[in-house]
Coordinates of C-alpha atoms and ligand atoms in Angstrom, one line a residue:
Chain Y
X1 CA 28.6 11.1 -1.0
X2 CA 29.3 12.1 -4.6
X3 CA 25.9 12.2 -6.3
X4 CA 26.3 15.5 -7.9
X5 CA 26.0 15.7 -11.6
X6 CA 27.9 18.0 -13.7
X7 CA 25.8 20.9 -15.0
X8 CA 26.5 20.7 -18.7
X9 CA 23.6 19.9 -21.0
X10 CA 21.2 21.3 -18.5
X11 CA 20.1 24.3 -20.6
X12 CA 17.2 22.5 -22.2
X13 CA 15.8 21.2 -18.9
X14 CA 16.3 24.6 -17.2
X15 CA 14.4 26.3 -20.0
X16 CA 11.6 23.8 -19.6
X17 CA 11.7 24.0 -15.8
X18 CA 11.4 27.8 -15.8
X19 CA 7.8 27.6 -16.9
X20 CA 6.0 30.2 -14.8
X21 CA 4.5 28.0 -12.2
X22 CA 2.9 30.8 -10.2
X23 CA 1.1 32.0 -13.3
X24 CA -0.4 28.5 -13.8
X25 CA -1.5 28.6 -10.1
X26 CA -3.2 31.9 -10.5
X27 CA -5.1 30.9 -13.6
X28 CA -6.3 27.8 -11.8
X29 CA -7.4 29.9 -8.8
X30 CA -9.5 32.1 -11.1
X31 CA -11.0 29.0 -12.7
X32 CA -11.8 27.7 -9.2
X33 CA -13.8 30.7 -8.2
X34 CA -15.6 30.8 -11.5
X35 CA -16.2 27.1 -11.2
X36 CA -17.7 27.4 -7.8
X37 CA -20.0 30.4 -8.7
X38 CA -21.2 28.5 -11.7
X39 CA -21.8 25.4 -9.6
X40 CA -24.0 27.3 -7.2
X41 CA -26.0 29.5 -9.5
X42 CA -27.4 27.1 -12.0
X43 CA -29.1 24.6 -9.8
X44 CA -30.6 27.4 -7.8
X45 CA -32.0 28.9 -10.9
X46 CA -33.6 25.6 -11.8
X47 CA -35.0 25.2 -8.3
X48 CA -36.4 28.8 -8.4
X49 CA -38.1 28.0 -11.7
X50 CA -39.6 24.8 -10.3
X51 CA -41.0 26.7 -7.3
X52 CA -42.5 29.4 -9.5
X53 CA -44.2 26.8 -11.7
X54 CA -45.5 24.9 -8.6
X55 CA -46.8 28.1 -7.1
X56 CA -48.6 29.1 -10.3
X57 CA -50.2 25.6 -10.7
X58 CA -51.4 25.6 -7.1
X59 CA -52.9 29.1 -7.4
X60 CA -54.4 28.7 -10.8
X61 CA -56.1 25.3 -10.1
X62 CA -56.9 26.1 -6.5
X63 CA -55.1 22.9 -5.3
X64 CA -55.9 22.3 -1.7
X65 CA -53.3 22.5 1.0
X66 CA -53.5 18.8 2.1
X67 CA -52.8 17.7 -1.5
X68 CA -50.0 20.1 -2.5
X69 CA -49.2 23.1 -0.5
X70 CA -47.9 26.2 -2.3
X71 CA -44.2 26.9 -1.9
X72 CA -45.0 30.3 -0.3
X73 CA -47.3 28.5 2.2
X74 CA -44.5 26.0 3.0
X75 CA -42.1 28.8 3.7
X76 CA -44.7 30.6 5.8
X77 CA -45.2 27.5 7.9
X78 CA -41.4 27.1 8.1
X79 CA -41.1 30.5 9.7
X80 CA -44.3 30.4 11.8
X81 CA -43.6 26.9 13.2
X82 CA -39.9 27.4 13.4
X83 CA -39.7 26.9 17.3
X84 CA -41.6 23.7 17.0
X85 CA -39.6 22.5 14.0
X86 CA -36.2 23.4 15.5
X87 CA -37.1 21.7 18.8
X88 CA -37.7 18.6 16.8
X89 CA -34.8 19.0 14.5
X90 CA -32.3 18.9 17.4
X91 CA -32.9 15.3 18.4
X92 CA -32.7 14.2 14.8
X93 CA -29.5 16.2 14.2
X94 CA -28.1 14.6 17.4
X95 CA -28.9 11.1 16.2
X96 CA -27.3 11.8 12.8
X97 CA -24.1 13.3 14.1
X98 CA -23.6 11.0 17.1
X99 CA -24.7 7.9 15.1
X100 CA -22.4 8.8 12.2
X101 CA -19.5 9.5 14.5
X102 CA -19.9 6.2 16.4
X103 CA -20.2 4.4 13.1
X104 CA -17.1 6.2 11.8
X105 CA -15.1 5.4 14.9
X106 CA -15.8 1.6 14.5
X107 CA -16.1 1.2 10.8
X108 CA -12.7 2.7 9.8
X109 CA -10.6 0.8 12.4
X110 CA -12.4 -2.4 11.5
X111 CA -11.7 -1.7 7.8
X112 CA -8.1 -1.1 8.6
X113 CA -8.0 -4.4 10.6
X114 CA -9.6 -6.4 7.8
X115 CA -7.2 -4.9 5.2
X116 CA -4.1 -5.7 7.3
X117 CA -5.0 -9.1 8.6
X118 CA -5.5 -12.2 6.4
X119 CA -7.4 -13.9 9.1
X120 CA -9.9 -11.1 9.5
X121 CA -10.2 -10.9 5.8
X122 CA -11.0 -14.6 5.5
X123 CA -13.2 -15.0 8.5
X124 CA -15.0 -11.7 9.0
X125 CA -15.0 -9.7 5.8
X126 CA -17.3 -12.1 3.8
X127 CA -19.8 -11.9 6.7
X128 CA -19.8 -8.1 6.7
X129 CA -20.3 -8.0 2.9
X130 CA -23.3 -10.4 3.3
X131 CA -24.6 -8.4 6.3
X132 CA -24.6 -5.4 4.1
X133 CA -27.5 -6.9 2.1
X134 CA -29.7 -7.1 5.2
X135 CA -32.3 -4.4 4.9
X136 CA -31.4 -2.6 8.1
X137 CA -34.8 -0.9 8.2
X138 CA -36.5 -4.3 8.6
X139 CA -34.7 -4.6 11.9
X140 CA -36.3 -1.4 13.3
X141 CA -39.3 -3.0 15.0
X142 CA -37.1 -5.5 16.7
X143 CA -34.8 -2.8 17.9
X144 CA -37.7 -1.0 19.5
X145 CA -38.6 -4.2 21.4
X146 CA -35.0 -4.5 22.6
X147 CA -34.2 -0.9 23.4
X148 CA -37.6 0.7 23.9
X149 CA -38.6 4.2 22.7
X150 CA -35.4 5.8 23.8
X151 CA -32.7 7.4 21.7
X152 CA -30.9 4.0 21.5
X153 CA -32.8 2.2 18.7
X154 CA -32.5 5.3 16.5
X155 CA -28.7 5.4 17.1
X156 CA -28.4 1.7 16.5
X157 CA -30.2 1.9 13.1
X158 CA -28.1 5.0 12.2
X159 CA -24.9 3.2 13.1
X160 CA -25.9 0.0 11.3
X161 CA -27.0 1.7 8.1
X162 CA -24.0 4.0 7.8
X163 CA -21.4 1.4 8.9
X164 CA -21.2 -0.8 5.8
X165 CA -20.4 1.8 3.2
X166 CA -17.6 3.0 5.4
X167 CA -16.1 -0.4 6.1
X168 CA -16.3 -1.6 2.6
X169 CA -14.8 1.6 1.1
X170 CA -12.0 1.6 3.7
X171 CA -11.1 -2.0 2.9
X172 CA -11.3 -1.4 -0.9
X173 CA -9.1 1.7 -0.6
X174 CA -6.5 -0.1 1.4
X175 CA -6.5 -3.2 -0.7
X176 CA -6.3 -1.1 -3.9
X177 CA -2.7 0.1 -3.2
X178 CA -0.7 -0.8 -6.4
X179 CA 1.9 -3.5 -6.0
X180 CA 4.6 -1.1 -7.2
X181 CA 4.0 1.2 -4.3
X182 CA 4.3 -1.7 -1.9
X183 CA 7.4 -2.8 -3.7
X184 CA 8.8 0.7 -3.2
X185 CA 8.1 0.5 0.5
X186 CA 9.5 -3.0 0.9
X187 CA 12.7 -2.2 -1.1
X188 CA 13.2 0.9 1.2
X189 CA 12.9 -1.4 4.2
X190 CA 9.9 0.6 5.4
X191 CA 8.2 -0.7 8.6
X192 CA 4.6 -1.7 8.5
X193 CA 3.7 1.5 10.3
X194 CA 5.6 3.7 7.9
X195 CA 4.1 1.9 4.9
X196 CA 0.7 2.5 6.4
X197 CA 1.2 6.1 7.3
X198 CA 3.1 7.2 4.2
X199 CA 1.5 5.0 1.5
X200 CA -1.5 2.8 2.3
X201 CA -3.5 5.3 4.3
X202 CA -3.1 8.3 2.0
X203 CA -3.8 6.1 -1.0
X204 CA -7.0 4.8 0.7
X205 CA -8.2 8.3 1.8
X206 CA -10.2 9.1 -1.4
X207 CA -12.0 5.8 -1.1
X208 CA -12.6 6.3 2.6
X209 CA -14.1 9.7 1.9
X210 CA -16.3 8.3 -0.8
X211 CA -17.6 5.9 1.9
X212 CA -18.1 8.6 4.4
X213 CA -20.2 10.6 1.9
X214 CA -22.5 7.7 1.2
X215 CA -22.6 7.0 4.9
X216 CA -23.7 10.5 6.0
X217 CA -26.7 10.4 3.7
X218 CA -27.5 7.0 4.9
X219 CA -27.3 8.2 8.5
X220 CA -30.0 10.8 7.9
X221 CA -32.2 8.1 6.5
X222 CA -31.4 5.9 9.5
X223 CA -32.4 8.6 12.0
X224 CA -35.7 9.3 10.3
X225 CA -36.6 5.6 10.0
X226 CA -35.8 5.2 13.7
X227 CA -38.2 8.0 14.5
X228 CA -40.9 6.7 12.2
X229 CA -41.1 3.5 14.1
X230 CA -41.5 5.0 17.5
X231 CA -40.7 8.4 18.8
X232 CA -42.3 11.4 20.5
X233 CA -39.9 13.9 19.1
X234 CA -37.7 14.4 16.1
X235 CA -38.3 15.3 12.5
X236 CA -39.4 11.7 11.7
X237 CA -42.0 12.1 14.4
X238 CA -43.1 15.5 13.0
X239 CA -43.5 13.9 9.5
X240 CA -45.7 11.1 10.7
X241 CA -47.8 13.4 13.0
X242 CA -48.3 16.2 10.5
X243 CA -49.2 13.7 7.7
X244 CA -51.8 12.2 10.0
X245 CA -53.3 15.6 10.5
X246 CA -53.1 16.3 6.8
X247 CA -50.9 19.3 7.5
X248 CA -48.9 19.0 4.3
X249 CA -47.3 22.4 4.6
X250 CA -45.8 21.2 7.9
X251 CA -44.6 17.9 6.3
X252 CA -42.9 19.8 3.5
X253 CA -41.4 22.3 6.0
X254 CA -39.9 19.3 7.9
X255 CA -38.6 17.9 4.6
X256 CA -36.9 21.2 3.8
X257 CA -35.1 21.1 7.2
X258 CA -34.1 17.4 6.5
X259 CA -32.7 18.5 3.2
X260 CA -30.8 21.2 4.9
X261 CA -29.4 18.8 7.5
X262 CA -28.4 16.3 4.7
X263 CA -26.8 18.9 2.5
X264 CA -24.9 20.7 5.3
X265 CA -23.5 17.4 6.6
X266 CA -22.6 16.2 3.1
X267 CA -20.9 19.5 2.2
X268 CA -19.0 19.6 5.5
X269 CA -17.5 16.3 4.6
X270 CA -16.8 17.5 1.1
X271 CA -15.0 20.5 2.6
X272 CA -12.9 18.3 4.9
X273 CA -12.2 16.0 1.9
X274 CA -11.0 19.0 -0.2
X275 CA -8.5 20.1 2.4
X276 CA -7.4 16.5 3.2
X277 CA -6.8 15.2 -0.3
X278 CA -6.1 18.2 -2.5
X279 CA -3.8 16.0 -4.6
X280 CA -6.6 13.7 -5.7
X281 CA -7.9 13.6 -9.3
X282 CA -11.5 14.4 -8.4
X283 CA -10.5 17.5 -6.4
X284 CA -8.0 18.7 -9.0
X285 CA -10.6 18.4 -11.7
X286 CA -13.2 20.3 -9.7
X287 CA -10.6 23.0 -8.9
X288 CA -9.9 23.4 -12.6
X289 CA -13.5 24.2 -12.9
X290 CA -15.4 22.3 -15.6
Chain B
X1 CA 31.5 0.8 1.7
X2 CA 34.3 0.5 -0.9
X3 CA 34.8 -2.1 -3.6
X4 CA 37.8 -2.8 -5.6
X5 CA 37.4 -3.3 -9.3
X6 CA 37.0 -6.9 -10.3
X7 CA 34.8 -7.8 -7.3
X8 CA 31.4 -9.1 -8.2
X9 CA 28.6 -7.0 -6.7
X10 CA 25.9 -9.1 -8.3
X11 CA 26.6 -12.8 -9.0
X12 CA 23.9 -14.8 -10.7
X13 CA 24.1 -18.4 -11.7
X14 CA 21.6 -20.6 -13.4
X15 CA 18.8 -18.4 -12.2
X16 CA 15.3 -19.5 -13.1
X17 CA 11.8 -18.3 -12.3
X18 CA 8.4 -19.9 -12.9
X19 CA 5.3 -17.9 -12.0
X20 CA 2.6 -20.2 -10.7
X21 CA -0.9 -18.8 -11.1
X22 CA -4.1 -20.7 -10.4
X23 CA -4.7 -21.1 -14.1
X24 CA -1.3 -21.4 -15.6
X25 CA 2.5 -21.4 -15.0
X26 CA 4.7 -19.0 -16.8
X27 CA 8.3 -19.8 -17.3
X28 CA 9.7 -16.2 -17.1
X29 CA 13.5 -16.7 -17.0
X30 CA 15.6 -19.8 -17.4
X31 CA 19.2 -20.5 -16.7
X32 CA 20.5 -17.0 -16.5
X33 CA 24.1 -16.6 -15.3
X34 CA 26.3 -13.4 -15.2
X35 CA 28.2 -11.3 -12.8
X36 CA 28.2 -7.5 -12.4
X37 CA 31.4 -6.1 -11.1
X38 CA 31.8 -3.1 -8.8
X39 CA 31.5 0.2 -10.7
X40 CA 30.2 -1.5 -13.8
X41 CA 27.3 -0.2 -15.8
X42 CA 25.5 -3.3 -17.2
X43 CA 22.4 -3.3 -19.3
X44 CA 20.0 -6.1 -19.7
X45 CA 18.4 -5.9 -23.1
X46 CA 15.5 -7.9 -24.3
X47 CA 12.1 -8.0 -26.0
X48 CA 9.0 -7.1 -24.0
X49 CA 7.9 -10.0 -21.7
X50 CA 11.2 -11.8 -21.7
X51 CA 11.6 -11.6 -17.9
X52 CA 13.8 -8.5 -17.5
X53 CA 11.7 -7.0 -14.7
X54 CA 11.5 -10.4 -13.1
X55 CA 15.2 -10.6 -13.1
X56 CA 15.6 -7.2 -11.6
X57 CA 12.9 -7.8 -8.9
X58 CA 14.7 -11.0 -7.9
X59 CA 18.0 -9.1 -7.6
X60 CA 16.2 -6.5 -5.5
X61 CA 14.9 -9.2 -3.2
X62 CA 11.3 -8.3 -4.0
X63 CA 10.5 -11.6 -5.8
X64 CA 11.6 -15.1 -5.0
X65 CA 13.6 -17.2 -7.4
X66 CA 12.5 -20.7 -8.5
X67 CA 15.9 -22.2 -9.1
X68 CA 19.6 -21.2 -9.3
X69 CA 21.5 -18.8 -7.1
X70 CA 21.9 -15.1 -6.8
X71 CA 24.2 -13.1 -4.5
X72 CA 24.5 -9.4 -4.0
X73 CA 27.5 -8.1 -2.1
X74 CA 28.6 -11.6 -1.5
X75 CA 25.4 -12.6 0.3
X76 CA 22.5 -14.7 -0.9
X77 CA 19.5 -12.6 -1.7
X78 CA 16.6 -13.5 0.6
X79 CA 14.8 -10.1 0.8
X80 CA 15.2 -6.4 0.3
X81 CA 18.7 -5.1 1.2
X82 CA 20.1 -1.8 2.3
X83 CA 22.6 -0.2 0.0
X84 CA 20.4 -0.6 -3.1
X85 CA 18.5 2.0 -5.0
X86 CA 15.7 1.1 -7.3
X87 CA 14.1 3.0 -10.1
X88 CA 10.9 1.3 -11.1
X89 CA 9.5 1.1 -14.6
X90 CA 6.8 3.5 -13.7
X91 CA 8.0 6.4 -11.5
X92 CA 5.8 5.3 -8.5
X93 CA 5.8 8.8 -7.0
X94 CA 3.4 9.5 -4.1
X95 CA 0.8 12.0 -5.3
X96 CA 0.1 13.2 -1.7
X97 CA 3.7 14.2 -1.0
X98 CA 5.7 17.0 -2.6
X99 CA 8.9 16.4 -4.5
X100 CA 11.3 16.7 -1.6
X101 CA 9.2 14.4 0.6
X102 CA 9.0 11.9 -2.2
X103 CA 12.8 11.8 -2.4
X104 CA 13.1 11.8 1.4
X105 CA 10.8 8.8 1.6
X106 CA 13.9 6.7 1.0
X107 CA 15.5 8.2 4.1
X108 CA 12.4 8.1 6.4
X109 CA 11.6 4.5 5.5
X110 CA 15.2 3.4 6.3
X111 CA 15.1 5.4 9.5
X112 CA 18.2 7.4 8.5
X113 CA 18.7 10.8 10.0
X114 CA 16.5 13.2 8.0
X115 CA 18.6 16.3 8.8
X116 CA 21.8 14.7 7.5
X117 CA 20.3 13.6 4.2
X118 CA 18.2 16.6 3.4
X119 CA 21.1 18.5 1.8
X120 CA 21.8 15.4 -0.2
X121 CA 18.2 15.3 -1.5
X122 CA 18.4 19.0 -2.5
X123 CA 21.7 18.6 -4.2
X124 CA 20.4 15.7 -6.2
X125 CA 17.3 17.6 -7.2
X126 CA 19.4 20.7 -8.1
X127 CA 21.6 18.5 -10.3
X128 CA 18.7 17.3 -12.4
X129 CA 17.3 20.8 -12.8
X130 CA 14.5 20.5 -10.2
X131 CA 15.8 23.2 -7.9
X132 CA 12.6 25.3 -8.2
X133 CA 10.3 22.3 -7.6
X134 CA 11.0 21.1 -4.1
X135 CA 7.4 21.9 -3.0
X136 CA 5.7 20.9 -6.3
X137 CA 3.4 18.0 -6.3
X138 CA 4.1 15.1 -8.7
X139 CA 1.0 15.8 -10.8
X140 CA 2.5 19.2 -11.6
X141 CA 5.5 17.7 -13.3
X142 CA 6.1 16.3 -16.7
X143 CA 7.0 12.7 -17.3
X144 CA 10.7 13.4 -17.5
X145 CA 10.7 15.5 -14.4
X146 CA 8.8 12.8 -12.5
X147 CA 11.3 10.1 -13.5
X148 CA 14.1 12.4 -12.4
X149 CA 12.5 12.7 -9.0
X150 CA 12.3 8.9 -8.8
X151 CA 16.0 8.6 -9.7
X152 CA 16.9 11.1 -7.0
X153 CA 14.8 9.0 -4.6
X154 CA 16.8 5.9 -5.5
X155 CA 20.1 7.8 -5.0
X156 CA 19.5 9.9 -1.9
X157 CA 20.7 7.3 0.6
X158 CA 23.8 6.9 -1.5
X159 CA 23.5 3.2 -2.3
X160 CA 26.4 1.3 -3.9
X161 CA 24.1 -0.5 -6.3
X162 CA 21.5 1.0 -8.5
X163 CA 18.8 -1.1 -10.2
X164 CA 16.8 0.6 -13.0
X165 CA 13.9 -1.0 -14.8
X166 CA 13.3 0.8 -18.2
X167 CA 13.3 4.1 -16.5
X168 CA 13.1 6.1 -19.7
X169 CA 10.6 3.7 -21.4
X170 CA 7.7 6.1 -21.1
X171 CA 9.5 9.3 -22.2
X172 CA 9.6 11.0 -25.5
X173 CA 12.7 10.7 -27.7
X174 CA 14.2 14.1 -26.8
X175 CA 13.7 13.9 -23.1
X176 CA 15.1 10.4 -23.3
X177 CA 18.3 11.5 -24.8
X178 CA 18.7 14.2 -22.2
X179 CA 18.1 11.6 -19.5
X180 CA 20.7 9.3 -21.0
X181 CA 23.3 12.1 -20.8
X182 CA 22.2 13.0 -17.2
X183 CA 22.4 9.4 -16.1
X184 CA 25.8 9.0 -17.6
X185 CA 27.1 12.0 -15.7
X186 CA 25.6 10.8 -12.4
X187 CA 27.3 7.5 -13.0
X188 CA 30.6 8.9 -14.0
X189 CA 30.8 11.0 -10.9
X190 CA 29.5 8.5 -8.4
X191 CA 31.0 5.3 -9.8
X192 CA 28.0 3.3 -8.6
X193 CA 27.3 -0.1 -9.9
X194 CA 24.3 0.0 -12.2
X195 CA 22.1 -2.8 -13.5
X196 CA 20.0 -1.1 -16.2
X197 CA 17.0 -2.8 -17.8
X198 CA 15.9 -1.6 -21.2
X199 CA 14.4 -2.7 -24.5
X200 CA 16.2 0.0 -26.5
X201 CA 19.4 -1.2 -28.2
X202 CA 20.6 2.4 -28.6
X203 CA 20.1 3.2 -25.0
X204 CA 21.9 0.0 -23.9
X205 CA 24.9 0.6 -26.1
X206 CA 25.2 4.3 -25.3
X207 CA 25.1 3.8 -21.5
X208 CA 26.8 0.5 -20.9
X209 CA 30.1 -1.1 -20.2
X210 CA 28.4 -4.4 -21.0
X211 CA 25.1 -5.3 -22.7
X212 CA 23.5 -8.6 -21.8
X213 CA 21.0 -9.6 -24.5
X214 CA 18.1 -11.8 -23.4
X215 CA 16.1 -14.2 -25.6
X216 CA 12.3 -14.2 -25.7
X217 CA 10.5 -16.0 -22.8
X218 CA 11.7 -18.0 -21.1
X219 CA 14.5 -15.4 -21.0
X220 CA 18.1 -16.8 -21.3
X221 CA 21.3 -15.0 -22.1
X222 CA 22.0 -14.9 -25.9
X223 CA 24.9 -12.4 -25.9
X224 CA 27.2 -10.8 -23.3
X225 CA 28.8 -7.9 -25.2
X226 CA 31.5 -5.5 -23.8
X227 CA 31.1 -2.0 -25.1
X228 CA 34.5 -0.4 -25.5
X229 CA 33.7 3.2 -26.3
X230 CA 35.4 6.1 -24.6
X231 CA 33.7 8.1 -21.9
X232 CA 32.1 10.5 -21.4
X233 CA 30.0 9.7 -24.5
X234 CA 28.2 12.5 -26.4
X235 CA 25.1 11.9 -28.4
X236 CA 27.2 12.1 -31.5
X237 CA 28.9 8.8 -30.7
X238 CA 25.7 7.2 -32.0
X239 CA 26.8 8.2 -35.5
X240 CA 30.2 6.5 -35.3
X241 CA 31.0 3.2 -37.0
X242 CA 32.0 1.5 -33.7
X243 CA 28.7 2.4 -32.1
X244 CA 26.8 1.1 -35.1
X245 CA 28.9 -2.1 -35.2
X246 CA 27.7 -2.8 -31.6
X247 CA 24.1 -2.0 -32.6
X248 CA 24.3 -4.4 -35.6
X249 CA 25.7 -7.2 -33.5
X250 CA 22.9 -7.0 -31.1
X251 CA 20.3 -6.6 -33.8
X252 CA 21.7 -9.7 -35.5
X253 CA 21.3 -11.6 -32.3
X254 CA 17.7 -10.6 -32.1
X255 CA 17.2 -11.6 -35.8
X256 CA 18.8 -15.0 -35.2
X257 CA 16.3 -15.5 -32.4
X258 CA 13.4 -14.3 -34.5
X259 CA 12.7 -11.3 -32.2
X260 CA 13.1 -9.1 -35.2
X261 CA 12.0 -10.6 -38.6
X262 CA 12.1 -9.1 -42.1
X263 CA 9.4 -9.8 -44.6
Ligands
ADP1 N1 3.3 -11.7 -10.9 C1 3.3 -12.4 -12.0 N2 2.5 -13.5 -12.1 C2 2.4 -14.2 -13.2 N3 3.1 -14.0 -14.3 C3 4.0 -12.9 -14.3 C4 4.1 -12.1 -13.2 N4 5.0 -11.1 -13.4 C5 5.4 -11.3 -14.7 N5 4.8 -12.4 -15.2 C6 5.0 -13.0 -16.6 O1 6.4 -13.2 -16.7 C7 6.8 -12.8 -18.0 C8 8.0 -11.9 -17.8 O2 7.5 -10.7 -17.3 P1 8.5 -9.4 -17.0 O3 9.6 -9.9 -16.1 O4 7.6 -8.3 -16.5 O5 9.0 -9.1 -18.5 P2 9.7 -7.8 -19.1 O6 10.0 -6.9 -18.0 O7 10.9 -8.3 -19.8 O8 8.7 -7.2 -20.0 C9 5.7 -12.2 -18.7 O9 5.1 -13.2 -19.6 C10 4.7 -12.0 -17.6 O10 3.4 -12.1 -18.1
MG2 MG1 9.3 -5.0 -17.5

């Protein structure tokens, strides 16, 4: 092996290379913290303002609780009815998490299968794309007939509704690998497995994560819809029951919890995404703090 | 593997390629014949779109030919081969891997022993001024540094033949001159056979033992010019009459073909 170069004419590169890399990193860390703080404070300020305005309107015009409850009343109910709400949040949370996980565990492998097999791509993928347009919610009554009032129909709706964004984004990510990268793999005699592990999968990950983030919000919708149709517990059940009794403060309190479930699951995924694909444009941009 | 001088590493005869697409067929190259001998540095020079990349990709076994014959190391090309290193037109670095892992991809993919080749990867990176950047991610590097990494990746398994597709095409003029010097010194020390694709007359004359000039599409060979200039060449050789005579000859070939026209 004699690949060494002589070291003449290197002064220019060396000068260029000795840029203080650590310094650059530190600056970007500072930016990152600032960026995050900024990101959190501003929307909360807006939200706070909106709540103050609503509170004022409700009090000044004596708007009645069953039309629009005051924010303070909603938070009061949230604390007072917390045991009841939390008991009902648990089954919803269960359906969201289990449904999403089941969907993930089938959607991603199927996406990988479709992207790696011409036969699957020709025979199955078009059907899946078409099936995506079925309004899954319309199937809910039928699912009740098939599976009764158990947890099953809720899970099925959740799985169905979050399945398609994941499959389609997985396939799109894997199919989007640039020809040059595949040429690189082929010219290096890389096996299919190595090509997948080192090139196709990492390349597809940003797209897969985009799919997961759509899917998790869909999963929350799926769980609620499932509970709307027929349930004796869960936040969807609370929403229907409380609205029937015109207890709008309870309705809003349930919505607050739903928002919390939606946001925490979404940001959990965002967090996993950040540590999984720190190299991706979107993450790097965020870290630079705009 | 050792080759005596005078032995053809690449042997191309009457090579042709037609791309068939659903809407059209593009005659990319036509009737190309030439040999590249062991240890030779040969440039293929031609205007954009004349089929240079196509030619290189066929030589690399990554595209199929339509007609003619091509042999590498005495065997018909029917797919990617060991013992070849490729530098692509774009650097094709993997954003999710650091510099050293990008270079070592060549080794892992070929299932060569990682431990044995790691020192080689480091030595190569050191030799192109990237000693402090083993752990850096590609997006932290400048264009020139990225292309250096991709050259290291092409060399790390110590191939006999190096194929390079306009590796300096995207670089600024200064970086490009530095890269030309670096490449020359790698080549002088390793005595690898190099097929170098470029659209720069200056780059071709400076680096090559032979320059093969291609016509516009469908690309055929218009000129096969031996460059007899002493090595190692410094950048100042570009100011010499001999260098300029070669440049002029190539330019006149382009003019005769209407690639360059004067108003
Ligand atoms: N995969 C392809 N399918 C169809 N046409 C192609 C393909 N690759 C290249 N071509 C066409 O072949 C011609 C030569 O391309 P290329 O070899 O890339 O030229 P160069 O590298 O000299 O710029 C161009 O006209 C280009 O459009
Ligand atoms: Mg090209």
